[in-house]
Coordinates of C-alpha atoms in Angstrom, one line a residue:
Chain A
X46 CA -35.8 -26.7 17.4
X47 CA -33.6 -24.3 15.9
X48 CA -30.3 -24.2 18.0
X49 CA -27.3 -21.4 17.6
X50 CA -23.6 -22.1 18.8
X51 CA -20.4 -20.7 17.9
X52 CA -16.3 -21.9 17.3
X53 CA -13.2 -20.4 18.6
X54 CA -12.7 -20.1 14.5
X55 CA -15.5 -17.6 15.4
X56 CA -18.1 -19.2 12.9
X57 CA -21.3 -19.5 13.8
X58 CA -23.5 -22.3 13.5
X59 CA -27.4 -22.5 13.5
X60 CA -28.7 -26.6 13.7
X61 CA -32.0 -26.9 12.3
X62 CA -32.5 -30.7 12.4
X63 CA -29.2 -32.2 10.3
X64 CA -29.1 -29.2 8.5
X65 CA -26.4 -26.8 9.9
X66 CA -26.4 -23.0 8.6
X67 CA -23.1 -21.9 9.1
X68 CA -21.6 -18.1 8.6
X69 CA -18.3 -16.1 10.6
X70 CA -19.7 -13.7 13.5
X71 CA -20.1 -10.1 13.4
X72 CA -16.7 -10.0 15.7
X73 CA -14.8 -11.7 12.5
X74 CA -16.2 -10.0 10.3
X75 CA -15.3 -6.5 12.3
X76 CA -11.6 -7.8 12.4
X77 CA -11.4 -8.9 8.4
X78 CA -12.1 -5.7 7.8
X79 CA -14.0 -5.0 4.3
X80 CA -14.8 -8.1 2.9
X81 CA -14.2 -8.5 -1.2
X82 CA -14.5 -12.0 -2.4
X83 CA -15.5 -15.1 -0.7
X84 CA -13.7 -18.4 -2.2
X85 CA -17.6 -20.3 -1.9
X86 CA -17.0 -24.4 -1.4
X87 CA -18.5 -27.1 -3.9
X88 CA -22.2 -28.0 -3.2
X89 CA -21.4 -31.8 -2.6
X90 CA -17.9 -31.5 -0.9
X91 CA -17.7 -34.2 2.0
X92 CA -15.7 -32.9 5.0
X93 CA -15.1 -33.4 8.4
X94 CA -14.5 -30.5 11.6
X95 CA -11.8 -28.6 11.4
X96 CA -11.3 -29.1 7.2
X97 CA -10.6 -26.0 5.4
X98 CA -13.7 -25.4 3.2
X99 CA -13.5 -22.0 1.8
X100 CA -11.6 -18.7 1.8
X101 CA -12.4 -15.2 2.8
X102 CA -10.9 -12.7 1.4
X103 CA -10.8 -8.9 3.1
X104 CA -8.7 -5.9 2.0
X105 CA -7.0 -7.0 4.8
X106 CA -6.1 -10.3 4.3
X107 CA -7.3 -13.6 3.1
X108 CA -8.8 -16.0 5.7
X109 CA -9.6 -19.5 6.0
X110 CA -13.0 -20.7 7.0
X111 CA -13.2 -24.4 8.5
X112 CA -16.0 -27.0 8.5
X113 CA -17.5 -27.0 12.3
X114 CA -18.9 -30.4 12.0
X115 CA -18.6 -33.5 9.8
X116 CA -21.5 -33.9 7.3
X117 CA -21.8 -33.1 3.1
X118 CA -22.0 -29.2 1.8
X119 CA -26.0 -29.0 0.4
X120 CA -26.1 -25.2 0.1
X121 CA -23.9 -22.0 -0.5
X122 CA -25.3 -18.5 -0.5
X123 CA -24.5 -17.6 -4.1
X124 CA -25.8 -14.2 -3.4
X125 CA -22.0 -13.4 -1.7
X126 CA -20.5 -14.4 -5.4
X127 CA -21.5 -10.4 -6.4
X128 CA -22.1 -8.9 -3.0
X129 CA -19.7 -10.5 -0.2
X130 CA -19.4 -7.1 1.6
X131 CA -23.3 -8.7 2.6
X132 CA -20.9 -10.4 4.9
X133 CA -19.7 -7.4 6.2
X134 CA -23.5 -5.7 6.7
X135 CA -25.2 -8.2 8.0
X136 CA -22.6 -11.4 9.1
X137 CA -24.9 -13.5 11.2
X138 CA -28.7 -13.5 9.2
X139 CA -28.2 -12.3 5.0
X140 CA -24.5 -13.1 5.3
X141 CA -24.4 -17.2 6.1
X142 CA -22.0 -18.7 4.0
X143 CA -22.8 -22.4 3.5
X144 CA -24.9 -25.4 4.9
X145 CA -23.9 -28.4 5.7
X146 CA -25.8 -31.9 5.7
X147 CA -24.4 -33.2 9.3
X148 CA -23.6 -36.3 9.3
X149 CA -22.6 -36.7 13.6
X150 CA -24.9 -33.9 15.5
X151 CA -23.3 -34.8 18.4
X152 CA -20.4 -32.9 17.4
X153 CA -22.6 -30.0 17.3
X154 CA -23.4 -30.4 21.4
X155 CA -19.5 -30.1 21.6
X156 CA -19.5 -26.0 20.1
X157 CA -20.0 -22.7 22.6
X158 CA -23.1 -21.2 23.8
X159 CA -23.3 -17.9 23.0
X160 CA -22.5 -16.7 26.6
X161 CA -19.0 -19.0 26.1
X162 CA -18.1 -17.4 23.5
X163 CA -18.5 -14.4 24.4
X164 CA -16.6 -15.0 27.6
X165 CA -13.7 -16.8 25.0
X166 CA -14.0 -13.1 23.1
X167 CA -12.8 -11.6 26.7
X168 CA -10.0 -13.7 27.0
Chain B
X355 CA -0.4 5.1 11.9
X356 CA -3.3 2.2 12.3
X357 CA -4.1 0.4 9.2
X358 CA -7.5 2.3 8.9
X359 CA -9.4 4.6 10.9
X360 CA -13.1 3.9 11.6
X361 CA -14.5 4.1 8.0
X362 CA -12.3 1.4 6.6
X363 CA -9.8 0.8 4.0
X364 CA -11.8 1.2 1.1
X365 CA -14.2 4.4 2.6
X366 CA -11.0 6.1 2.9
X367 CA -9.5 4.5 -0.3
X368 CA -12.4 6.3 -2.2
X369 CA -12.2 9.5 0.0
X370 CA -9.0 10.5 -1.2
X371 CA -9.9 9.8 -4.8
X372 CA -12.5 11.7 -4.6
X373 CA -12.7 14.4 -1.9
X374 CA -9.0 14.4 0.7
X375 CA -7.9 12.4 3.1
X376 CA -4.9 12.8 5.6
X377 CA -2.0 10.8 6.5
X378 CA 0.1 10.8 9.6
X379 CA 3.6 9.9 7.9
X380 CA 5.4 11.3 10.5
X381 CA 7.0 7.6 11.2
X382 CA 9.1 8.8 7.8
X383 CA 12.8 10.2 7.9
X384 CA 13.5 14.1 7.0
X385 CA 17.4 15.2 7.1
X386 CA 18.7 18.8 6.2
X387 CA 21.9 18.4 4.9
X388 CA 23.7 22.0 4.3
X389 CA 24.4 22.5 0.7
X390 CA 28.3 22.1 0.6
X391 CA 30.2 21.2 -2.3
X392 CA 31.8 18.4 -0.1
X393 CA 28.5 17.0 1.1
X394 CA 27.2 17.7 -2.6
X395 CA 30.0 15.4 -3.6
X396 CA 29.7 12.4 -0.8
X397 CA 26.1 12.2 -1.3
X398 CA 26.6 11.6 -5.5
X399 CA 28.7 8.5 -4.7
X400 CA 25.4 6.9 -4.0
X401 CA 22.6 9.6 -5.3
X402 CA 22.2 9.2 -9.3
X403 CA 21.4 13.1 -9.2
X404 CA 23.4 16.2 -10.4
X405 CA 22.7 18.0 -7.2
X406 CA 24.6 21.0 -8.8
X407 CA 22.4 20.9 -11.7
X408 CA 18.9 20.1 -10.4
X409 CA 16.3 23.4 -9.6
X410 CA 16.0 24.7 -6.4
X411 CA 12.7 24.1 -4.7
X412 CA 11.9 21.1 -6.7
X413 CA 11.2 17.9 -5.4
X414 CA 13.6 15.2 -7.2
X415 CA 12.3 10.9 -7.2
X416 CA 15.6 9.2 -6.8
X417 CA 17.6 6.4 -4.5
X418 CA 20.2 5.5 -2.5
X419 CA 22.1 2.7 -4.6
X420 CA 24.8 0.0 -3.1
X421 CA 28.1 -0.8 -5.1
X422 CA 26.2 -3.0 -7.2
X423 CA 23.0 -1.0 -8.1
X424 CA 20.5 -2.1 -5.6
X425 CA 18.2 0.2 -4.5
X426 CA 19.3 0.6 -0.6
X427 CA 16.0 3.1 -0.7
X428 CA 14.0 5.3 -2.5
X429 CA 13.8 8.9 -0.9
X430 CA 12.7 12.4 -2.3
X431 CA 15.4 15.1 -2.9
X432 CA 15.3 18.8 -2.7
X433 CA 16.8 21.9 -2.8
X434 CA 15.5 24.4 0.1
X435 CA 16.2 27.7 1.7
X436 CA 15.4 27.2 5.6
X437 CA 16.4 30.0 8.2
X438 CA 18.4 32.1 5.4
X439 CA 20.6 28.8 4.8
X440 CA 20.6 26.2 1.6
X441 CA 20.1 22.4 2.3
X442 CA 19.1 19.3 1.0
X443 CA 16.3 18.0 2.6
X444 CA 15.5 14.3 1.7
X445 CA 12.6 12.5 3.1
X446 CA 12.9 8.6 3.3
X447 CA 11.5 5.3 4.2
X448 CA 11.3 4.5 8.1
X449 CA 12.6 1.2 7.6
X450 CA 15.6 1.9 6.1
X451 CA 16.4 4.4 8.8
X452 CA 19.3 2.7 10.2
X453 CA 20.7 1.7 7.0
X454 CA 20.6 5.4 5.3
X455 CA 21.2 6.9 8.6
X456 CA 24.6 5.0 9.2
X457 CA 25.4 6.3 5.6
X458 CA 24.8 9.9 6.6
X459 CA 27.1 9.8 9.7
X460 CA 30.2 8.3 7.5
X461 CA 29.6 10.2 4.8
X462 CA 27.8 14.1 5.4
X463 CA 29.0 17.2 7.6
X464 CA 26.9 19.0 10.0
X465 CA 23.5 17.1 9.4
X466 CA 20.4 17.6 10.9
X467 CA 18.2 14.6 11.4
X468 CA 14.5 16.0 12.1
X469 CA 12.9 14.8 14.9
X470 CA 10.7 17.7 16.1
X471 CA 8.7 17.8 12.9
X472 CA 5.8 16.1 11.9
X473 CA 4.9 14.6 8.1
X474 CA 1.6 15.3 7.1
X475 CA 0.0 14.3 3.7
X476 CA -3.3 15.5 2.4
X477 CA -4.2 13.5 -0.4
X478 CA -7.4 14.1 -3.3
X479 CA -8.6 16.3 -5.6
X480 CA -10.2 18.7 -2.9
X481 CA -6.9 19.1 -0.6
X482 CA -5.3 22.6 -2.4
X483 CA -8.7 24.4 -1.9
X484 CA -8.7 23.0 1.3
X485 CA -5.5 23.7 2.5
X486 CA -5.6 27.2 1.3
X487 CA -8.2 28.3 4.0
X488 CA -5.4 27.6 6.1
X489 CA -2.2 28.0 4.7
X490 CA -0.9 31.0 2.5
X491 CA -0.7 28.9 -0.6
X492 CA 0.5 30.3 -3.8
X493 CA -1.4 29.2 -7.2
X494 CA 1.6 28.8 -9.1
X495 CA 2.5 25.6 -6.9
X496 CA 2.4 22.7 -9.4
X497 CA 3.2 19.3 -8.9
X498 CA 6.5 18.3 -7.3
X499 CA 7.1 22.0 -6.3
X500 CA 8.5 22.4 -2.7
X501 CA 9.0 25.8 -0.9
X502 CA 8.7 27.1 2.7
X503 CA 6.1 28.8 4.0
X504 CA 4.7 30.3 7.4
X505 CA 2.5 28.8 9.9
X506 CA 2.2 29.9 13.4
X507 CA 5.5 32.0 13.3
X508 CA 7.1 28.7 12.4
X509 CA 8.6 27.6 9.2
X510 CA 6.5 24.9 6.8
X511 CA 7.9 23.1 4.7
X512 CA 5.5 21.6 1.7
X513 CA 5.5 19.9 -1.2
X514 CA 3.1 19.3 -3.9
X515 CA 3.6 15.4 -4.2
X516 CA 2.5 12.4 -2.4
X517 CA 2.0 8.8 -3.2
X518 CA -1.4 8.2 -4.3
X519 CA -1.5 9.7 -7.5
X520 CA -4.0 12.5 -6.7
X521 CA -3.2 16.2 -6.7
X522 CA -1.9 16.4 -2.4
X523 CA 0.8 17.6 -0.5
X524 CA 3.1 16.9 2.2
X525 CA 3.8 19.4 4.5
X526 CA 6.5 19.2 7.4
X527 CA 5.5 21.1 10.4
X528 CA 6.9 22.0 13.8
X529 CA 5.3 18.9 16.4
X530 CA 3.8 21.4 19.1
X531 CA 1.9 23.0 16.1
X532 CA 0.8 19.6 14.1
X533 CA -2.1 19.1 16.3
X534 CA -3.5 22.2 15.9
X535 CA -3.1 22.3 12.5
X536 CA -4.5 18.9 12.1
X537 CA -7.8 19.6 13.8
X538 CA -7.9 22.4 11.8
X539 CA -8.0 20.1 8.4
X540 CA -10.0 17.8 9.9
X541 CA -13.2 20.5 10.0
X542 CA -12.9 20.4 6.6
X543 CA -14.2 17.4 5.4
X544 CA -11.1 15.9 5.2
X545 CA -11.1 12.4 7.4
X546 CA -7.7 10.6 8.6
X547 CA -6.7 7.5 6.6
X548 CA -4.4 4.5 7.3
X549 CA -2.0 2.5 6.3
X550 CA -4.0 0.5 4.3
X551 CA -5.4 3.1 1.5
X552 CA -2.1 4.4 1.8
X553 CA -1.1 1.0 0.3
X554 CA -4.0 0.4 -2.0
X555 CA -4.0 4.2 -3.7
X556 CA 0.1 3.9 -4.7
X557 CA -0.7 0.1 -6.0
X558 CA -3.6 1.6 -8.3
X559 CA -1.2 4.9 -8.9
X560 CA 1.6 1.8 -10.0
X561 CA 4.0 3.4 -7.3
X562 CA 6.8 1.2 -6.2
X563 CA 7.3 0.2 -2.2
X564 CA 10.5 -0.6 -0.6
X565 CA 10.1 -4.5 0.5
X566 CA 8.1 -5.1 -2.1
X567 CA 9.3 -4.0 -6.4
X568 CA 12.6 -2.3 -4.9
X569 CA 14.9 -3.7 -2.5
X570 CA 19.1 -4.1 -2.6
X571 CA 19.1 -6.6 -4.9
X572 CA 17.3 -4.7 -7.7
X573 CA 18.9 -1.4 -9.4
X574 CA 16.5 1.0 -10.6
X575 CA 16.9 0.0 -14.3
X576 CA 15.7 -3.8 -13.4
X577 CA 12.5 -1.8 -11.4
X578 CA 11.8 0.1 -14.4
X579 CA 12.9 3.1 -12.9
X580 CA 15.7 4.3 -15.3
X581 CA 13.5 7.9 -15.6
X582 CA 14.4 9.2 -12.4
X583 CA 18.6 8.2 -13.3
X584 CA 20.5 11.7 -14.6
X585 CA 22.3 9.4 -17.4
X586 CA 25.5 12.1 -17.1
X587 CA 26.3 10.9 -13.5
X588 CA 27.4 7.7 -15.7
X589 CA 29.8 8.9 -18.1
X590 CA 32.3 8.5 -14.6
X591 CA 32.8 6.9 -11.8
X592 CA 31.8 9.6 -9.5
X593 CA 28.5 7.3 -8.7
X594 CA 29.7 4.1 -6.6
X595 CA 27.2 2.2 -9.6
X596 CA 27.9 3.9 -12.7
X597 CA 29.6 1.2 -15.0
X598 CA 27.3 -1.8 -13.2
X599 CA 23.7 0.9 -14.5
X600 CA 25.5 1.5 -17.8
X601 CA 26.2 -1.8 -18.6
X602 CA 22.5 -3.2 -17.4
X603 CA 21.0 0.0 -19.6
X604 CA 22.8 -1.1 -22.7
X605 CA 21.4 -4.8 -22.4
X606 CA 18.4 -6.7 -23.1
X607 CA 16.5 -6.3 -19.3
X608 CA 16.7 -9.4 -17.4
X609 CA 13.3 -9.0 -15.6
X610 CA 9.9 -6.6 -16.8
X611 CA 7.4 -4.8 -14.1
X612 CA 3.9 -5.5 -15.4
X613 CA 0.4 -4.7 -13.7
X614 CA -2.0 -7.9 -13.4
X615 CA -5.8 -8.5 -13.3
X616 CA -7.4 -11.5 -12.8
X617 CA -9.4 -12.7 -15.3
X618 CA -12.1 -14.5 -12.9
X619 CA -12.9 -13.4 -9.6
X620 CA -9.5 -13.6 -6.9
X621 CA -7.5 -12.3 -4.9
X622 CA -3.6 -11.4 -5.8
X623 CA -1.5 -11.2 -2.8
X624 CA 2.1 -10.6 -2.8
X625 CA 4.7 -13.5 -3.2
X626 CA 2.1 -15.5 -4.9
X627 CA 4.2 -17.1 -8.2
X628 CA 3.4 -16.3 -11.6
X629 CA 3.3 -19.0 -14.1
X630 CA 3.2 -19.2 -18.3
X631 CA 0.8 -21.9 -19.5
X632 CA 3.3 -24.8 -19.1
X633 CA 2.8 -24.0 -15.2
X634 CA 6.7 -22.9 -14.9
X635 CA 7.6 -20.4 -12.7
X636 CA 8.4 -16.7 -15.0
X637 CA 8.0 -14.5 -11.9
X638 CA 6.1 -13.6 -9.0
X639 CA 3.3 -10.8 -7.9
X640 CA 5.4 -8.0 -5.8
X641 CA 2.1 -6.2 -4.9
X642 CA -1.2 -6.5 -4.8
X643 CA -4.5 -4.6 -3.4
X644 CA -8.3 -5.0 -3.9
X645 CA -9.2 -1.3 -6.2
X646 CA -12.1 0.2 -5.1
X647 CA -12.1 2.2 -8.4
X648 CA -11.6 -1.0 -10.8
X649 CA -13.4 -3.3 -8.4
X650 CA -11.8 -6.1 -8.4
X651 CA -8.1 -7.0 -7.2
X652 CA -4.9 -5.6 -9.2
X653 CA -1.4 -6.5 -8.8
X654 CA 2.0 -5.7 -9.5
X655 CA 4.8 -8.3 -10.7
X656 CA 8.2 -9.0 -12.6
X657 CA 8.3 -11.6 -15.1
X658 CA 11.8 -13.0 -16.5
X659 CA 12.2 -10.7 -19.8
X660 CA 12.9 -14.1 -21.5
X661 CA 9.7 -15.2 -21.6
X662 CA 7.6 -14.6 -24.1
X663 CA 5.2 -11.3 -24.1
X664 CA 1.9 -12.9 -26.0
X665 CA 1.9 -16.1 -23.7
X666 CA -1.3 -16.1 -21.1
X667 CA 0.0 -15.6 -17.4
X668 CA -1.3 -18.3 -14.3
X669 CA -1.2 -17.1 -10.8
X670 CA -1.4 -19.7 -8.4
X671 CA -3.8 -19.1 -5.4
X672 CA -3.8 -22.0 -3.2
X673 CA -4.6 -25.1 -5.0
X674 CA -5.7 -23.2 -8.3
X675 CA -4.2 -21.8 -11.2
X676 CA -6.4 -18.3 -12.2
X677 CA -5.4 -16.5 -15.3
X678 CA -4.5 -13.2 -15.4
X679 CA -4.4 -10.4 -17.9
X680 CA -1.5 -8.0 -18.4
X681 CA -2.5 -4.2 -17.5
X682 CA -0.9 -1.3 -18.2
X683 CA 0.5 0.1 -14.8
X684 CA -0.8 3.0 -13.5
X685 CA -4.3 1.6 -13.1
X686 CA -5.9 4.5 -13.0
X687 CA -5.2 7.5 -14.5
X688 CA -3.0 10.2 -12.0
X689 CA -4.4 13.3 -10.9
X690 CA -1.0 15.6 -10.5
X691 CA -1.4 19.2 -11.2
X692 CA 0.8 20.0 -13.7
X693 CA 1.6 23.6 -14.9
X694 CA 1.2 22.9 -18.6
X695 CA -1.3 23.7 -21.4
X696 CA -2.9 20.6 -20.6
X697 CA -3.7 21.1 -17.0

């Protein structure tokens, strides 16, 4: 089952099995601002939550993106290398940023529905 | 004034290069300062102008310096006629209001600070034809001109200058009438930009900000601004500076203003430090902006003038040393209309 939850680092994360698909909402990316180069992390990078992992950078300023779970990188989407305004256009399908191999999946139980986050946008 | 409107920073970067844009920069000081010998003469203590000698109706680059040559701000000068009287009018940065301000009071008779005028700039290659639907614009108005004109039984004044290194103009206009006027402009294809264009057009244009290449601690020689210094205010001590710019002019420059371009795929922000290939420190990045025109990020720095030229230049960004390459500054190439052959 395919699962979606969100951070208060306002990532979103999809679970499909171990493998988490991980990108920043459409809410972040309204607030970067125009996105311009995205800092990817190294295919094989062991982290854990809350580890910086890779930078965005936005006309604006630049942002740090953290690891929402423990587990190993397997994937970036190289196509935001040439095109990371994709971010920008479409932040939560075309626009994911990396997947990660989870290595706890309860951590993932621990992240906010979509309706909580929503609610943690209001406050 | 937001950082951008609802098109974002680099719509309304790429607006202004290529059609007009507006900006609200009414946040900016204006003063009329009646054109007396004995305010002529306090304002020279600090002002590296010959106010006697510049041309009337001309807009004039130049700065407010301390004792020792710092750059307390950089402000534009001119010579107007307004309601059958002759002042200086100088526009300046808002955030040196209180410092320039407190300079006035001790030093300049029967000022006016403006506070019932708007500043309006409309910026890009389209903004004379434009503005002329509206305004009783003369032709012969090149770049840096500056005269006062009607609108709405009220007195305009406006410049051909601005600080994105397109054609534009800044025009100062009465408040109750700015609104009008504005939604005027706006009908014609012009759209309102923000602070952050505002920021990314001078860095491309290589324009200095105050905070950032200029600040008290550098004198306009050290910013690479020695152009805009009339050299015969320092034969004497008239100007509080004079034998500190002399003396800096006739020696080897301690620090050099260069533009920056990453040689892989970054982002320059200011304050980041600027490294030879040993990894020592020769200087840091005073500005920086993503270009929409070069597509890719640009900067502006000083380097110690000691080191050497040829060697390769490291920023660091984050954990990572990224090589830059020296550019020639402006990045792109300025769009002013001039009234020569060439124009």
């Amino acid at each position: 089952m395919i699962e979606k939850k969100y951070t208060e680092d306002h990532e979103w994360v999809q679970m499909d099995g171990d493998m988490a698909t991980v990108g920043i909402t459409n809410h972040a990316q309204e607030s970067l601002g125009d996105i311009v180069f995205i800092d990817l992390p190294t295919v094989g990078k062991v982290v854990k939550a809350k580890d910086e992992l890779c930078v965005i950078e936005s006309v604006k300023a630049a942002s740090d993106i953290y690891s929402p779970i423990d587990g190993e990188v397997s994937e970036v989407n190289e196509k935001l290398s040439d095109e990371a305004a994709l971010v920008n256009q479409d932040a939560e399908n075309e626009g994911w940023i990396f997947k990660i191999k989870v290595s706890n999946t309860d951590q993932f139980q621990d992240l906010m529905s979509l309706e909580q986050y929503l609610a943690f946008l209001e406050n | 004034m937001p950082i951008n409107y609802k098109n974002g920073i680099i719509n309304e970067h790429l607006r202004v290069r290529n059609q007009a844009g507006i900006f609200d920069v009414s946040h900016m000081g204006q003063i009329l300062i009646p054109l007396t010998q004995d305010n002529i003469k306090s304002l020279e203590k600090f002002i590296p102008l010959n106010i006697n000698n510049i041309s009337s109706n001309k807009c004039h680059y130049s700065f407010i310096l301390n004792s020792n040559g710092g750059i307390l701000d950089d402000i534009m000068l001119s010579k107007i006629t307004y309601i059958k009287n002759e002042y200086i009018y100088i526009v300046y940065n808002s955030s040196r209001k209180s410092v320039l301000e407190e300079i006035f009071k001790k030093t300049v008779r029967n000022y006016e600070i403006i506070e019932n005028r708007c500043l309006i700039a409309i910026q890009g290659p389209e903004s004379f034809a434009s503005l002329k639907e509206i305004l009783n614009l003369s032709q012969n108005m090149n770049f840096l001109n500056i005269s006062v004109i009607q609108y709405n039984v009220s007195d305009v004044i406006i410049s051909r200058s601005g600080y994105t290194g397109e054609d534009g103009f800044e025009l100062s206009i009465i408040n109750k009438h700015a609104e009008e006027f504005l939604t005027k402009l706006l009908q014609k294809n012009i759209i309102l930009c923000g602070l952050g264009c505002r920021d990314s057009l001078r860095v491309e244009a290589g324009l200095s900000l105050y905070g950032n290449e200029i600040n008290e601690n550098i004198s306009p020689i050290q910013a690479g601004l020695s152009w805009a210094i009339d050299k015969t205010r320092l034969i004497d001590n008239s100007l509080n500076c004079s034998s500190i710019l002399t003396e800096q002019l006739n020696s080897p420059k301690s620090i050099k203003k260069i533009g920056l371009i990453p040689v892989n795929k970054t982002m320059l922000r200011a304050n980041m430090p600027l490294c030879n290939e040993a990894k020592k420190e020769i200087g840091y990045i005073t500005s920086s902006c993503y270009s929409p025109i070069l597509k890719c990020s640009i900067g502006i720095g000083y380097i110690n003038k000691i080191s050497n030229m040829s060697e390769v230049i490291f920023v660091k960004v984050r954990d990572k040393f990224e090589e830059l390459k020296i550019e020639k500054i402006p990045f792109i190439k300025k769009n002013y209309k001039k009234g020569d052959v060439n124009d």
